[in-house]
CSV table of C-alpha atoms in Angstrom, one decimal:
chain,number,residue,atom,x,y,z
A,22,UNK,CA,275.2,34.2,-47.9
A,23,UNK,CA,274.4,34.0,-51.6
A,24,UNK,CA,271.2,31.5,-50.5
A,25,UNK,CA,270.1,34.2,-48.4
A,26,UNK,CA,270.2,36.9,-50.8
A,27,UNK,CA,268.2,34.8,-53.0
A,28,UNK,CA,265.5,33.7,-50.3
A,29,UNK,CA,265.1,37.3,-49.8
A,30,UNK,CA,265.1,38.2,-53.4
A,31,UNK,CA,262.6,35.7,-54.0
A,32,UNK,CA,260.1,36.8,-51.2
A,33,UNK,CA,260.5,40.7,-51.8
A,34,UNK,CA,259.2,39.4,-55.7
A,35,UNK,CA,256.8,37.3,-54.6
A,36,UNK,CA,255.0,40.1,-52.2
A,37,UNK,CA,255.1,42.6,-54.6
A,38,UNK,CA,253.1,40.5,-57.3
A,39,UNK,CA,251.1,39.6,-54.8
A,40,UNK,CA,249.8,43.4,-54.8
A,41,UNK,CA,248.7,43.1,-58.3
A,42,UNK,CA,247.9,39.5,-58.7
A,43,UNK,CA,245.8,38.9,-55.1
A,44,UNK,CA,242.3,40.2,-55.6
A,45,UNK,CA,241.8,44.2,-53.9
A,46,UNK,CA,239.2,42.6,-51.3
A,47,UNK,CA,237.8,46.6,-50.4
A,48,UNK,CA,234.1,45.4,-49.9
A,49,UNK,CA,232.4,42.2,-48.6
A,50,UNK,CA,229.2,41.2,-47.8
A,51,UNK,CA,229.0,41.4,-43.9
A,52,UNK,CA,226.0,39.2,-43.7
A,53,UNK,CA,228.3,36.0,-44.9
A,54,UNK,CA,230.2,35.7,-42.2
A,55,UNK,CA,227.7,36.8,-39.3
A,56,UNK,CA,224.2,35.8,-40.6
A,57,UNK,CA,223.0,34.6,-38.3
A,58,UNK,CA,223.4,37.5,-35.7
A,59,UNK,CA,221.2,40.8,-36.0
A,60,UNK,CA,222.5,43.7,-37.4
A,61,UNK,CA,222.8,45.7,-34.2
A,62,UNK,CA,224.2,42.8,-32.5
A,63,UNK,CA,227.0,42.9,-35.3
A,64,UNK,CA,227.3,46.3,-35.3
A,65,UNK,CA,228.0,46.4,-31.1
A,66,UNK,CA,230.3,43.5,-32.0
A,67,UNK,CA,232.1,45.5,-34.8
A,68,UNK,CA,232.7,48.6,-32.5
A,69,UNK,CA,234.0,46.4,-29.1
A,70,UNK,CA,236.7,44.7,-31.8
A,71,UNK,CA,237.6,48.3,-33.5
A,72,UNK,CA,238.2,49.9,-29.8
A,73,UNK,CA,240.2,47.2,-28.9
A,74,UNK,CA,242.2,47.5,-32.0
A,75,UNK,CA,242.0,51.4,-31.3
A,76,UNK,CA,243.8,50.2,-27.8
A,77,UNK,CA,246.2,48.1,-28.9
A,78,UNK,CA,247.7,49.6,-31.7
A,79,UNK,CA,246.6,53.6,-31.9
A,80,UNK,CA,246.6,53.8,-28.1
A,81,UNK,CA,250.7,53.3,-27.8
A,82,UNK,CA,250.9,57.0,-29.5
A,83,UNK,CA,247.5,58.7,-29.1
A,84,UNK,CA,245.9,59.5,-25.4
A,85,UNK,CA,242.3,59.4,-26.5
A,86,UNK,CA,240.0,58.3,-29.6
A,87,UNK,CA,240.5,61.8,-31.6
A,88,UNK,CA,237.2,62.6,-33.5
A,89,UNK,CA,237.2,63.5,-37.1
A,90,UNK,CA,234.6,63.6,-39.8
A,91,UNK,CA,234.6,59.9,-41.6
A,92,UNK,CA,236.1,60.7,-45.0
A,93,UNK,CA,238.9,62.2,-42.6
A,94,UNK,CA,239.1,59.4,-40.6
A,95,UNK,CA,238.9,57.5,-44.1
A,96,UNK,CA,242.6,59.1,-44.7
A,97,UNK,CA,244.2,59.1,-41.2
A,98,UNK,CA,243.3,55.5,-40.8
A,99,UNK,CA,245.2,54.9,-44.4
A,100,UNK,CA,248.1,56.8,-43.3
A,101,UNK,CA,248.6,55.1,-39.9
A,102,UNK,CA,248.4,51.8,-42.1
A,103,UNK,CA,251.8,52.6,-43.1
A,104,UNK,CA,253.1,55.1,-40.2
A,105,UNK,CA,252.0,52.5,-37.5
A,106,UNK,CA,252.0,49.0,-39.5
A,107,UNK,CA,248.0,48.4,-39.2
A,108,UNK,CA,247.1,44.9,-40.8
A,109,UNK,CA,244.0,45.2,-43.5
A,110,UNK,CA,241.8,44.0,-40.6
A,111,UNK,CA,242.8,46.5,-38.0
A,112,UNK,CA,242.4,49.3,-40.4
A,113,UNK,CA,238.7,48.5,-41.2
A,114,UNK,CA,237.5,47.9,-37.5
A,115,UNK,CA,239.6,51.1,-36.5
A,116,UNK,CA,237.8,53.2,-39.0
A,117,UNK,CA,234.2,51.7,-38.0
A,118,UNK,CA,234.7,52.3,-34.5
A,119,UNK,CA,236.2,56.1,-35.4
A,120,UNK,CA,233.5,56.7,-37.4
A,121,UNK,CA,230.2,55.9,-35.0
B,1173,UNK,CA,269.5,28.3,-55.3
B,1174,UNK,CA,266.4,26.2,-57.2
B,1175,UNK,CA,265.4,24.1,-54.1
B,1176,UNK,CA,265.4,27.2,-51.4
B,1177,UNK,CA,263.8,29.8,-53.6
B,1178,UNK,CA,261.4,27.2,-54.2
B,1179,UNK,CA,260.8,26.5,-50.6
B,1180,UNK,CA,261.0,30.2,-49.8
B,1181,UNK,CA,257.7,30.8,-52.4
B,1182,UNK,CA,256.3,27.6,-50.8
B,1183,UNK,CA,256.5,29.5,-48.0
B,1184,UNK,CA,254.9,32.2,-48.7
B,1185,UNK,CA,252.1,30.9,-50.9
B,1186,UNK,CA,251.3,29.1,-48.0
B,1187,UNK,CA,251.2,32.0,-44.9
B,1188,UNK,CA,249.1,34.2,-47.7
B,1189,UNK,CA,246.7,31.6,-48.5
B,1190,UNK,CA,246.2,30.9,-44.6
B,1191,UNK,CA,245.6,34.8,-43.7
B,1192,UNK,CA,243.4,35.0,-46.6
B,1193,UNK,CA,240.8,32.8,-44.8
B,1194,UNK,CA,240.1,35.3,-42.7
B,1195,UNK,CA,236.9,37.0,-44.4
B,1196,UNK,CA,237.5,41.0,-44.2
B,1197,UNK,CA,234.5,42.4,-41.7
B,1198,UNK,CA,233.5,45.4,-42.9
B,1199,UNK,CA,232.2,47.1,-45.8
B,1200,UNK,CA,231.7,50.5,-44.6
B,1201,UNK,CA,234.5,52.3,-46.3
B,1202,UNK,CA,234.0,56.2,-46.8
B,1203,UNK,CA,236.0,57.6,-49.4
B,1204,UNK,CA,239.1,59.6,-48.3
B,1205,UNK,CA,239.4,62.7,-48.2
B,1206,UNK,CA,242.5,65.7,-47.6
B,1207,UNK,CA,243.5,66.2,-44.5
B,1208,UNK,CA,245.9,68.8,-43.2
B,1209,UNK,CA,247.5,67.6,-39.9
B,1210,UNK,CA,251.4,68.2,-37.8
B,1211,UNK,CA,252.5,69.6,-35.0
B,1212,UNK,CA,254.2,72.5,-33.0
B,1213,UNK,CA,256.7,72.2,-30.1
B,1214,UNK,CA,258.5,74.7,-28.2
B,1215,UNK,CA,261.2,72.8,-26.1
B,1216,UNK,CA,263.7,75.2,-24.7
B,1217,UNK,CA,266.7,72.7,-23.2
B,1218,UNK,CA,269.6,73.8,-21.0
B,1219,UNK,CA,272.4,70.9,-21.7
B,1220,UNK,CA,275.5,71.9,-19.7
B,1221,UNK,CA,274.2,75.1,-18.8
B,1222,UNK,CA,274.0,76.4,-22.0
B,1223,UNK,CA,269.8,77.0,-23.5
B,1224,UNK,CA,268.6,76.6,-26.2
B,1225,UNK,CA,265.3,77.8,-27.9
B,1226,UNK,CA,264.1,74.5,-29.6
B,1227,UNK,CA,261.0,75.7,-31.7
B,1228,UNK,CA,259.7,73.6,-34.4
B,1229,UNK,CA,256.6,73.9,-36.8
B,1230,UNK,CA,255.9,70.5,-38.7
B,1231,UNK,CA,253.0,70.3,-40.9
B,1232,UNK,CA,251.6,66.7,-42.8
B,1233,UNK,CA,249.5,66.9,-45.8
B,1234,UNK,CA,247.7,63.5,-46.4
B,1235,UNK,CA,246.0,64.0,-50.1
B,1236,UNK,CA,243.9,60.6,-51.5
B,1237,UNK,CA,244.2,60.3,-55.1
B,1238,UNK,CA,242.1,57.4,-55.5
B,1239,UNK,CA,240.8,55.0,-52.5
B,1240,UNK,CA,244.4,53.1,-53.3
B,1241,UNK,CA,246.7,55.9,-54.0
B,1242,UNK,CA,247.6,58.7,-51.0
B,1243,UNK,CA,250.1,61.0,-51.3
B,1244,UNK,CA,251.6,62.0,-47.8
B,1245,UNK,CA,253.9,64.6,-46.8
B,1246,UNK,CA,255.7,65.9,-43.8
B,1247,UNK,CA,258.1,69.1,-44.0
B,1248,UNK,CA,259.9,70.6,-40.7
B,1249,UNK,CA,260.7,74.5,-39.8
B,1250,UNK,CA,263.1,74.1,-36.4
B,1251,UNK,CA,265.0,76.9,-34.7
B,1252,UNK,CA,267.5,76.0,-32.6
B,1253,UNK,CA,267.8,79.7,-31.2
B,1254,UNK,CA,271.1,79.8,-29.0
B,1255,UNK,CA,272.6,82.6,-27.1
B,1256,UNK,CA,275.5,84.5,-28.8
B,1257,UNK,CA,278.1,83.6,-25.9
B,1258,UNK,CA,277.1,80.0,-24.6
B,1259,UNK,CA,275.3,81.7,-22.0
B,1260,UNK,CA,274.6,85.6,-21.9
B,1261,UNK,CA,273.4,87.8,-25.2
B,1262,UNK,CA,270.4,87.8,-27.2
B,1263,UNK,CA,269.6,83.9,-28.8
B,1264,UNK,CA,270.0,83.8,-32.3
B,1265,UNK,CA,270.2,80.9,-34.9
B,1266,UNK,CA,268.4,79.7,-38.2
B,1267,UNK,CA,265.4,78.2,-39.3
B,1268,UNK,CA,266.3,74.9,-40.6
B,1269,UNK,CA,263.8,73.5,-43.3
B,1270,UNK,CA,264.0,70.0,-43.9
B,1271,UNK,CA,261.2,67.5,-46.5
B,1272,UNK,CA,261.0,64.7,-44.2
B,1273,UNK,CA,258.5,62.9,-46.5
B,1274,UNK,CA,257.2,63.2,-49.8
B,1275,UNK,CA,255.5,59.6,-51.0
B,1276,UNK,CA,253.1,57.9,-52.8
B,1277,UNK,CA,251.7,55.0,-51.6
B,1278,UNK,CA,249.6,52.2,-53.4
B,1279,UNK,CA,247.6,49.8,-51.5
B,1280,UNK,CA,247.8,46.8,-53.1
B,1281,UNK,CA,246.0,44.2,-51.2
B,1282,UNK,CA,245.7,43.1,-48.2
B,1283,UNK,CA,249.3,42.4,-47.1
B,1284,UNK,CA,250.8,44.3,-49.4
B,1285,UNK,CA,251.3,48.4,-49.6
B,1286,UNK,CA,253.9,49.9,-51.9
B,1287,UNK,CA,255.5,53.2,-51.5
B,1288,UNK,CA,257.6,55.6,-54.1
B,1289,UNK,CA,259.4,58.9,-53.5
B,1290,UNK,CA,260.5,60.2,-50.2
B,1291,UNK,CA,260.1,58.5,-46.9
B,1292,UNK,CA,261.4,57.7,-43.6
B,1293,UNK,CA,263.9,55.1,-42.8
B,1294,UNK,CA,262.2,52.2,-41.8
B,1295,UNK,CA,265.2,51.4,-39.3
B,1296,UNK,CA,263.9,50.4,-35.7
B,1297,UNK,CA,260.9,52.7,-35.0
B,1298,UNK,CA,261.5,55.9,-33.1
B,1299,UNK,CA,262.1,57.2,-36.7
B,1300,UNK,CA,258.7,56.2,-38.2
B,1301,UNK,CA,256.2,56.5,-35.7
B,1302,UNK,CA,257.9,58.0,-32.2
B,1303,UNK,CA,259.8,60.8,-33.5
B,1304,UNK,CA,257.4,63.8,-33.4
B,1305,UNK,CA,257.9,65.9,-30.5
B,1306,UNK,CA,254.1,65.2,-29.2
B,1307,UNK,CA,254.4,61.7,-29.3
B,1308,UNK,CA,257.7,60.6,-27.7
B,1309,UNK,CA,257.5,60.7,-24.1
B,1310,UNK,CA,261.4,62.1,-23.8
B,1311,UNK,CA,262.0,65.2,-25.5
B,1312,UNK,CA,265.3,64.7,-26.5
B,1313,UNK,CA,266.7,62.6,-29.2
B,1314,UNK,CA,268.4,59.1,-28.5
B,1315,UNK,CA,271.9,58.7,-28.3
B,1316,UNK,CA,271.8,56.2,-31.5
B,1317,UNK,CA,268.9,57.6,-33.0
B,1318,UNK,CA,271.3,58.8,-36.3
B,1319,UNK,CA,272.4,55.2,-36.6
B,1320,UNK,CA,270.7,53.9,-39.6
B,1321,UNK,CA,267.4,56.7,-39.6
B,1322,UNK,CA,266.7,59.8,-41.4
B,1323,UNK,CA,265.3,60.4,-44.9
B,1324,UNK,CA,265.5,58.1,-48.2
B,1325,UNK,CA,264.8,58.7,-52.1
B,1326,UNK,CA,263.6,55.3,-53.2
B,1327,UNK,CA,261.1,52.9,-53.2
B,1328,UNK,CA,259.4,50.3,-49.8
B,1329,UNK,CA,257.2,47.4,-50.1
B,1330,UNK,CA,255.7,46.7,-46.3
B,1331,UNK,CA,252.5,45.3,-45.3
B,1332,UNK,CA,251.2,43.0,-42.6
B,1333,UNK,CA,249.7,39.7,-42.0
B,1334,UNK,CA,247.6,38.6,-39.1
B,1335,UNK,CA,248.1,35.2,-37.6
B,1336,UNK,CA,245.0,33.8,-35.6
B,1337,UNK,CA,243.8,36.8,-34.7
B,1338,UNK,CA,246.6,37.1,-31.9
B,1339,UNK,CA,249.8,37.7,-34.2
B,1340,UNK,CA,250.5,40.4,-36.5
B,1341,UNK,CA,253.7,39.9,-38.9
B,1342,UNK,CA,254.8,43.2,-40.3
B,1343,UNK,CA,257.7,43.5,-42.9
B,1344,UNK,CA,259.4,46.3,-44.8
B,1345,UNK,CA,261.7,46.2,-47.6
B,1346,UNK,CA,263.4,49.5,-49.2
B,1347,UNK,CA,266.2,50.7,-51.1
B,1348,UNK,CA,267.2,54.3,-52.0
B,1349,UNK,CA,269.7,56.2,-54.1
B,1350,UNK,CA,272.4,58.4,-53.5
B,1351,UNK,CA,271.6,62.4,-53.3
B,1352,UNK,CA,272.8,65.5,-52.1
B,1353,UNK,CA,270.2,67.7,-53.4
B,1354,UNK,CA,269.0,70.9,-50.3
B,1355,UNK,CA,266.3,69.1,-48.7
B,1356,UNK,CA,266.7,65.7,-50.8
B,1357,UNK,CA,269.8,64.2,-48.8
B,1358,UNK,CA,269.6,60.3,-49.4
B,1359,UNK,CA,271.8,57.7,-48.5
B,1360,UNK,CA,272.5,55.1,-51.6
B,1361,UNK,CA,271.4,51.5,-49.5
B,1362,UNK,CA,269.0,49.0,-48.8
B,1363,UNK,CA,267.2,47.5,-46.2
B,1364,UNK,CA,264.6,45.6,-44.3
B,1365,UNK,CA,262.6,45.5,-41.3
B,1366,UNK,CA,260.6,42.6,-39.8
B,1367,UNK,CA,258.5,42.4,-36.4
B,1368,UNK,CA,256.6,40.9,-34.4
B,1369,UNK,CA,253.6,42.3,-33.0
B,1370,UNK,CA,250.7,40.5,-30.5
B,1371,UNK,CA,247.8,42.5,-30.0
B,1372,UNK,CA,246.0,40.9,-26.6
B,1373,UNK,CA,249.9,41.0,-25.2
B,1374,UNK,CA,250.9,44.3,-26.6
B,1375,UNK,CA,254.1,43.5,-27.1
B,1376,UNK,CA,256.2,44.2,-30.0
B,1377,UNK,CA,259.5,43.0,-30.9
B,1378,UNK,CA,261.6,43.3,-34.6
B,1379,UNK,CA,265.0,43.5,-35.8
B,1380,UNK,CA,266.0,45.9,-38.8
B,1381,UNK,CA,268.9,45.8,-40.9
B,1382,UNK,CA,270.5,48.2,-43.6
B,1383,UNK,CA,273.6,48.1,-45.8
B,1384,UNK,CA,274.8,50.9,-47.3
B,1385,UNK,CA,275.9,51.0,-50.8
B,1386,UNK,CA,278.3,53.8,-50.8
B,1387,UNK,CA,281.6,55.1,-49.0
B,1388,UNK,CA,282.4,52.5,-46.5
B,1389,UNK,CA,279.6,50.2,-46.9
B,1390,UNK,CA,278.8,49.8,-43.7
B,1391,UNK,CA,276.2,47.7,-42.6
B,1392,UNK,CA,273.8,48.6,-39.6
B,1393,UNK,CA,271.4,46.7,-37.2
B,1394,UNK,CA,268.7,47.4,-34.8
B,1395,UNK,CA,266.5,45.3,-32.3
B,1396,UNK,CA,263.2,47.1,-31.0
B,1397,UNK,CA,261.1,46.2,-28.3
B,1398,UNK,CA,257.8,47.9,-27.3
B,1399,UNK,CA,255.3,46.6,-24.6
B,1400,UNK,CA,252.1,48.5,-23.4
B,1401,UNK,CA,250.3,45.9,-20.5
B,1402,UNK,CA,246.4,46.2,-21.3
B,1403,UNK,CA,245.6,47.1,-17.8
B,1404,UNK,CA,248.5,48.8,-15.8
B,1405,UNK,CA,249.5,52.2,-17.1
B,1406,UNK,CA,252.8,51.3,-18.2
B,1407,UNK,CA,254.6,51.5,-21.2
B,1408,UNK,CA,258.0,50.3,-22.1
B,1409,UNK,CA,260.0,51.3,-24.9
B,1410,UNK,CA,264.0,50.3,-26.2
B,1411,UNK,CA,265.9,50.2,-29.2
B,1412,UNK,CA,269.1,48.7,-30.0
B,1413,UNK,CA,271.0,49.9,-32.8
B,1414,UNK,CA,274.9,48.7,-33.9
B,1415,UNK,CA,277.3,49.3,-36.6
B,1416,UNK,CA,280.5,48.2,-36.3
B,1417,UNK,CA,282.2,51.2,-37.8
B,1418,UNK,CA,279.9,54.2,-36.5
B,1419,UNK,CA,279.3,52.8,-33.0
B,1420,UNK,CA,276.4,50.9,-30.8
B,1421,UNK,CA,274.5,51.5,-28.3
B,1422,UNK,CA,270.8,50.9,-26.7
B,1423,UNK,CA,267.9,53.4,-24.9
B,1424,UNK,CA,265.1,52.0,-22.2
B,1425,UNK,CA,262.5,54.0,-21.5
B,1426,UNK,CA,259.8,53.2,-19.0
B,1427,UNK,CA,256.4,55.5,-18.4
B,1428,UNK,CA,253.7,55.4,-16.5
B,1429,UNK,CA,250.7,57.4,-16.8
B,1430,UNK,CA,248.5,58.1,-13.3
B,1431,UNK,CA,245.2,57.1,-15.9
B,1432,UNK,CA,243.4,55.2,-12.5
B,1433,UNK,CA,243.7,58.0,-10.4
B,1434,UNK,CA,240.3,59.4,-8.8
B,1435,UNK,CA,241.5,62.6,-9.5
B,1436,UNK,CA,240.6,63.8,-13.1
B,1437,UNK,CA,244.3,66.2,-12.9
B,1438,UNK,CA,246.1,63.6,-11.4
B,1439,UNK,CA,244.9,61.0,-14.4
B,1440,UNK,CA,246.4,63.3,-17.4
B,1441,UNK,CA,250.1,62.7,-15.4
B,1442,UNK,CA,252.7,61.0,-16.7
B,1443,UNK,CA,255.9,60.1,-15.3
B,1444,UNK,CA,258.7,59.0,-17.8
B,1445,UNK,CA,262.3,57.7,-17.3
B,1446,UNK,CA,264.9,56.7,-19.8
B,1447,UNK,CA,268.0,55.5,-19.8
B,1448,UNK,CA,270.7,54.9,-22.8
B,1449,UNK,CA,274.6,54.7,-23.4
B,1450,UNK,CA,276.3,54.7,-26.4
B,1451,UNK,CA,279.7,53.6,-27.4
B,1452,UNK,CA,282.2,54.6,-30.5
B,1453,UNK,CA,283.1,52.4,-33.3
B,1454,UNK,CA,286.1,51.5,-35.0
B,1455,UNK,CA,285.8,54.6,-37.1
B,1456,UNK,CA,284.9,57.5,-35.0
B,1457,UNK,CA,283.1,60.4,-37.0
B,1458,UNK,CA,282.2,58.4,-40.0
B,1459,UNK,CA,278.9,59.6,-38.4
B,1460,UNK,CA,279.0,63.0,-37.5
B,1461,UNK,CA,275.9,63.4,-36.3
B,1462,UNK,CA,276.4,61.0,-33.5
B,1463,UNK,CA,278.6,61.9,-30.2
B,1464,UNK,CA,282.2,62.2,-31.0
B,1465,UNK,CA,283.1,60.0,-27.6
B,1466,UNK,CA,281.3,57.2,-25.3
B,1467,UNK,CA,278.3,58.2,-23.5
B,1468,UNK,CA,275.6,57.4,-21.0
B,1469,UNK,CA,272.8,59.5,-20.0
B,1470,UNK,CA,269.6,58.8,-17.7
B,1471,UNK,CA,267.1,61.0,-17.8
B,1472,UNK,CA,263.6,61.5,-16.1
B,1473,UNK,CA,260.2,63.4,-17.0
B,1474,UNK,CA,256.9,64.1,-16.5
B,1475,UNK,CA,254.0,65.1,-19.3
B,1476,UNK,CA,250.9,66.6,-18.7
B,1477,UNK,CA,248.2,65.9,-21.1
B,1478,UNK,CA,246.1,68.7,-21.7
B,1479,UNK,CA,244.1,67.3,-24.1
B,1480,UNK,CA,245.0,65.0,-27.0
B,1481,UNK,CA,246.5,67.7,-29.0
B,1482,UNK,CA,248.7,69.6,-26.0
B,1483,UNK,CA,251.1,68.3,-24.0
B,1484,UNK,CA,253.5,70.3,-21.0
B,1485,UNK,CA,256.5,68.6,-20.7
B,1486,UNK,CA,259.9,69.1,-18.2
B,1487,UNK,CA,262.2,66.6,-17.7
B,1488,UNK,CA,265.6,66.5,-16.3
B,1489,UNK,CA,269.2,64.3,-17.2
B,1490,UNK,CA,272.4,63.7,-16.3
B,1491,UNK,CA,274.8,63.1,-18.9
B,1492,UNK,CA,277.9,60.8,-18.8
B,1493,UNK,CA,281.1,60.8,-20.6
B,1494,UNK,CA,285.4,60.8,-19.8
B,1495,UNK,CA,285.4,64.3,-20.2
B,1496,UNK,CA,283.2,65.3,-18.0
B,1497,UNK,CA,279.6,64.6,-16.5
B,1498,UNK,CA,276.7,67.6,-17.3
B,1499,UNK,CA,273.1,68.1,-16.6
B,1500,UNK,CA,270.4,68.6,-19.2
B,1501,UNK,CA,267.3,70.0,-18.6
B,1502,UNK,CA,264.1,70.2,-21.0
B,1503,UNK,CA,260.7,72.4,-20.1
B,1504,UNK,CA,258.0,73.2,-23.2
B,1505,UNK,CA,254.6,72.7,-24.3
B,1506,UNK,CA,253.7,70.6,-27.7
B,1507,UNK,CA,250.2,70.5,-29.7
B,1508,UNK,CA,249.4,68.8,-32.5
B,1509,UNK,CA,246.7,69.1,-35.0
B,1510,UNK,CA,244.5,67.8,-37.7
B,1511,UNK,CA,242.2,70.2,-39.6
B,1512,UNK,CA,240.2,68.2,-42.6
B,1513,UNK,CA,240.5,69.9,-45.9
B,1514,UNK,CA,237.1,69.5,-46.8
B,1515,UNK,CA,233.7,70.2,-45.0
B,1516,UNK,CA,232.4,67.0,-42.6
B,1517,UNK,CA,230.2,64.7,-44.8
């Protein structure tokens, strides 16, 4: 029991100084990992991943894609990354696909 | 101790230098701004005959202090308006206030998001994500739902990693102090939450577990289980929930929503049946919000989708127990709202 406690211990530690030690990775160049691919050819790409991500993770609560202005899709988007457990990923093709 | 936690970092290290691989996609990233969202339901239920008048106002503020830092909060005004004699007289009652959640949360990185304050119990997950009256398909509350849920003053660390594209890992950690403050009531435990989610299946799976650090020190588990099929309509929903001392017990729901219809009515239907039973523990009433004998109920529903924000509702259950069997019956209207706080672009 006691080597359970401290495998837990250890990981709850290790996560949380991951947040500060693990680089905040906010922005990337989009053009380094799809080059070689136009940029509407991206972007159509970029909107059929977010609206399956919509699907599978917003569409077990909502009925349909609920519109909002991007800054306020900017904050719904961060509070369903804690309400509904959204990975980093999911939460940026969500917000792409919200927002066009 | 030395060679597990060693193995345990190892661990980690390892599944966060894997998902880290995985090049973020996008750079478009507006800046967040206030957004004022919530709910209202009006759900008047006859259970054994006797109504009552369940009106509820529930407003969220979401307020971004930086594009890392939001502050979120969710408050709830609910009458339960009953009539004076069971039955006959005018319906009467008070408006019970309640701060469901009042947090701050940081977003650290990519698999990591830290939360302070006030927040929901991350036990199973009607609490956290199915609880508000326009988003769980049964009106009523499950028979376990107090097992391990409600409110806590403390701090969570929870995040998610995705595996290959076709596995999500999601984790949550907490603990929370003791307090009895109006509106601040907080149970003194700790806690964790881990699941398993795969996004082409839809299928979700996780076990939570909580030990309280106070009174009897009882220590509570949950299993959850959640399956949407990409093409048929059909969503399944169940939670498990056990505590040796307060009791156990499970819920199944199954819906099905009449979306491939040709007719545009017809495909805003949905039909919804649930199912749960619930059994005492060895000390009966150490949770008094739970019901003070063994019970099964089954219940079935329909909702009708308006638009995303309204919902009508009317369902109809049957209510098991040794004393006695009972009907319950539910019929309301829900809509829920977001308003931005700030004028579009």
């Amino acid at each position: 029991m006691n080597l359970l406690k401290n495998i837990l211990l250890l990981f709850m530690l290790g996560i949380v100084g991951g947040a500060f030690a693990l680089p905040n990775e906010k922005r990337s160049d989009p053009s380094g990992s799809v080059a070689s691919i136009s940029s509407t050819e991206r972007d159509a790409q970029w909107r059929l991943e977010g609206e399956r991500r919509y699907r599978a993770n917003c569409g077990r609560c909502h009925q349909a894609p609920h519109k909002l202005p991007p800054r306020a899709m900017a904050m719904a988007i961060r509070h369903m990354r804690v309400r509904a457990m959204l990975t980093d990923d999911d939460m940026k093709y969500i917000l792409y696909y919200m927002t066009r | 101790m030395s060679k597990i936690g060693i193995i345990a970092v190892v661990c980690l290290a390892a599944t966060v230098v894997s998902a880290a691989q995985d090049a973020p996609p996008l750079e478009v990233d507006p800046d967040p701004a206030p957004v004022l969202s919530g709910y209202l339901a009006f759900v008047p239920t006859w259970d054994s005959g006797n109504p009552t008048l369940v009106s509820i106002i529930s407003p969220v503020v979401l307020v971004p202090l930086s594009r890392d830092f939001v502050v979120e909060s969710r408050a709830s005004f609910e009458g339960d308006f009953q009539q004076r004699n069971g039955n006959s007289g005018d319906f009467t009652g008070a408006i019970e206030k309640s701060l469901d959640y009042a947090e701050i949360d940081y977003i650290g990185n990519r698999y990591v998001t830290l939360t302070a304050g006030r927040f929901l119990t991350p036990f199973n997950i009607f609490n956290e994500r199915l609880y508000p009256n326009w988003i769980r398909n049964t009106q009523t509350d499950p028979l376990i739902f107090p097992i391990g849920t409600g409110s806590d003053n403390g701090a969570m660390v929870r995040g998610g990693i995705s595996v290959e594209n076709d596995l999500n890992v999601n984790y949550t950690f907490y603990f929370s102090t003791l307090s009895t403050g109006k509106y601040f009531e907080s149970e003194r435990h700790a806690g964790a939450r881990v699941s398993l989610f795969l996004p082409v299946e839809r299928l979700e799976i996780g076990m939570s577990t909580q030990h309280v650090l106070q009174g009897t020190r009882v220590n509570r588990y949950g299993f959850h289980f959640q399956w949407q099929p990409a093409r048929p309509p059909f969503e399944v929903r169940s939670e498990v929930a056990y505590s040796r001392e307060e009791g156990k017990g499970l819920w199944a729901e199954g819906a099905y929503r009449f979306r491939s219809s040709p007719s545009p009515e017809l495909s805003r239907l949905q039909v919804v049946a649930r199912t749960q039973v619930f059994r005492l523990g060895t000390l009966p009433g150490s949770n008094p919000d739970l019901p003070s004998t063994d019970m099964k109920r089954t219940e079935f529903g329909a909702n009708y989708y308006l638009t995303d924000g309204w919902k009508a509702l009317a369902s109809y259950g049957r209510t098991f127990t040794s004393a006695g069997d009972s009907n319950i019956w539910t019929v309301g209207m829900t809509y829920r709202f977001v308003i931005p706080l700030v004028p579009s672009q």
